[in-house]
Coordinates of C-alpha atoms and ligand atoms in Angstrom, one line a residue:
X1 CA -95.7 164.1 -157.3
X2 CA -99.5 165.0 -157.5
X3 CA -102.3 163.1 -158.3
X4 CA -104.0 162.8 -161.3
X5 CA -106.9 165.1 -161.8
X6 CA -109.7 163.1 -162.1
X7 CA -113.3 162.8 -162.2
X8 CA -115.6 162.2 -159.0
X9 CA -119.1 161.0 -158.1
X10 CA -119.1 163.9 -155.6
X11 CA -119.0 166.2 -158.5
X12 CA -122.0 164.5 -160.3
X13 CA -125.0 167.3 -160.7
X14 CA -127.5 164.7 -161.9
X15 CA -128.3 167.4 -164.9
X16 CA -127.2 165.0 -168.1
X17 CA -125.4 167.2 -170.3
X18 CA -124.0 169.2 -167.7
X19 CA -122.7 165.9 -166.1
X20 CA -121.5 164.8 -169.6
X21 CA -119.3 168.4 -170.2
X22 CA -118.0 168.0 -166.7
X23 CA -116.7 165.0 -167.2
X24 CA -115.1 165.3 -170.6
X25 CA -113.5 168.3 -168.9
X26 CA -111.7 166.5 -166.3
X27 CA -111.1 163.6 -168.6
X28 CA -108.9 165.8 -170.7
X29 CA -107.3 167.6 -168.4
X30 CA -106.2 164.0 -166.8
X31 CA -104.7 163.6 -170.9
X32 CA -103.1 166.7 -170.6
X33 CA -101.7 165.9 -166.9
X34 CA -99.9 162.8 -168.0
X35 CA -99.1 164.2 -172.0
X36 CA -95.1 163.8 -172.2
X37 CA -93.7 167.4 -173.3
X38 CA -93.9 166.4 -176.9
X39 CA -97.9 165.7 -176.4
X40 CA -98.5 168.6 -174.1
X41 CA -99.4 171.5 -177.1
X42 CA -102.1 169.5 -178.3
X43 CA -103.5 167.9 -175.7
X44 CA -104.2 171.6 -174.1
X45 CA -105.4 172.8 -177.1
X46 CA -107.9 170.2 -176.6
X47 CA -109.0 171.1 -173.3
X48 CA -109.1 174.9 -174.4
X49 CA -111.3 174.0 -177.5
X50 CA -113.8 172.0 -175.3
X51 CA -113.4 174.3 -172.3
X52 CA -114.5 177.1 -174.7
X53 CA -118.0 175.0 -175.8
X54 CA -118.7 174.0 -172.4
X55 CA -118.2 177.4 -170.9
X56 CA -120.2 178.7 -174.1
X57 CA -123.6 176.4 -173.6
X58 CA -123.3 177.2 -169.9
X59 CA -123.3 181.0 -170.4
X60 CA -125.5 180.8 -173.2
X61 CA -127.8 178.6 -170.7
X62 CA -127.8 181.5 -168.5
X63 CA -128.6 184.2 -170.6
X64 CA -131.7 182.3 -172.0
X65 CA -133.3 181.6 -168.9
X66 CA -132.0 184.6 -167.0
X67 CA -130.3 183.1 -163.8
X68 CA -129.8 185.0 -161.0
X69 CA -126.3 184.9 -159.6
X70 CA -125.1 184.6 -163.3
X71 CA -122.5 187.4 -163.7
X72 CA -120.0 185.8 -161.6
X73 CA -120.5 182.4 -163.3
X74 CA -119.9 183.9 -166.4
X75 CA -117.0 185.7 -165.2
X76 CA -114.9 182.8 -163.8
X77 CA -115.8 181.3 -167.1
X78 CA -113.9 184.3 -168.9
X79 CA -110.6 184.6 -166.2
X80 CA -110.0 180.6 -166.5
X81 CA -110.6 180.2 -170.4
X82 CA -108.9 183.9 -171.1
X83 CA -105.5 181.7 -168.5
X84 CA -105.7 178.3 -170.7
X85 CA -105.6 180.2 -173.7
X86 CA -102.9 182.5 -172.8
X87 CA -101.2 178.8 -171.6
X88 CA -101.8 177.2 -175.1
X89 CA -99.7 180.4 -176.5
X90 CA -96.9 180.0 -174.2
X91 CA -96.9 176.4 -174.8
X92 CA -96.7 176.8 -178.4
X93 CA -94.0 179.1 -178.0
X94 CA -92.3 176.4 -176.4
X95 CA -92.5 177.3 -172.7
X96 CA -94.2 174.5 -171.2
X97 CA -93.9 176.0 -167.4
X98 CA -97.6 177.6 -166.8
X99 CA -99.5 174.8 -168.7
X100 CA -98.3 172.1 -166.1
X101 CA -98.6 173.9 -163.5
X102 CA -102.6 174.5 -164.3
X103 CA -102.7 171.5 -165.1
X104 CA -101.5 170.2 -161.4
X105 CA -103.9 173.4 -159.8
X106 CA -107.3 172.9 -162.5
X107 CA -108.9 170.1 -161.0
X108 CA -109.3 171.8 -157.7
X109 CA -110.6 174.8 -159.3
X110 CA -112.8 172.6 -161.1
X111 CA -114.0 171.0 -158.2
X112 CA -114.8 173.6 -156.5
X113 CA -116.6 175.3 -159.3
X114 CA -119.0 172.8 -160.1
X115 CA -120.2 173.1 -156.4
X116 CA -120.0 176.6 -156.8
X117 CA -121.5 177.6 -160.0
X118 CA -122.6 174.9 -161.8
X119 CA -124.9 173.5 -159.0
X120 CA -127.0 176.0 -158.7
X121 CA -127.2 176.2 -162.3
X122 CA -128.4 172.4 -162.9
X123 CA -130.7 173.2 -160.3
X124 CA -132.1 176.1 -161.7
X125 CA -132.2 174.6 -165.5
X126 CA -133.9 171.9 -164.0
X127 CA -136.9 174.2 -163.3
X128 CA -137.0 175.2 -166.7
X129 CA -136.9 171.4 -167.7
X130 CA -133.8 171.6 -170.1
X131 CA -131.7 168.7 -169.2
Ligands
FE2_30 FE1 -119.5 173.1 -166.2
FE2_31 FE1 -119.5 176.6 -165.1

């Protein structure tokens, strides 16, 4: 039994849109937490498809404004979306294994990358006013 990802004020960035992504992003991966097996396919393909915008604007953020600190952002970007995409094949293929368990361990990750990466980063956009 683990709890239910889910969203928290401790991860709010006060940076609007990056507040908004974030929180889409945990609000499907809470879908995709409590999808029955028949569900589960599509409701990670979900998260991958808005995973793979949300990682996209952030790393396109970054190369427009040239943040310091960037490459490792960008990187964990790549590893995670290159592990839910290689869980949305599996899950397709019918082996549902991997996808649950990232979707028991992904909120953690989360959680710690928005204090990680993306803080510094709404800080820094901040200073270049785009909100
Ligand atoms: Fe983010
Ligand atoms: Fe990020």
């Amino acid at each position: 039994m683990t709890t239910a990802p889910q969203w928290t004020e401790a991860m709010r960035l006060d940076h609007p849109s990056m507040d908004t992504m974030n929180q889409q992003l945990m609000d499907l991966l809470a879908r995709a937490h409590a999808a029955d097996d028949a569900q589960l396919p599509q409701a990670w393909a979900d998260l991958v498809a808005h995973t793979a915008l949300h990682f996209g604007q952030e790393d396109r953020w970054m190369r427009e404004t040239a943040h310091g600190h960037s490459d490792t952002h960008v990187m964990a970007h790549r590893v995670v979306l290159n592990l839910l995409r290689e869980g949305l094949m599996q899950a397709r293929a019918g082996d549902l294994a991997p996808v649950r368990r990232m979707a028991r361990e992904l909120g953690a990750w989360f959680s710690r990358h928005t204090q990680s990466c993306d803080a510094p980063l709404a800080l820094h956009l901040r200073s270049h006013a785009i909100h």
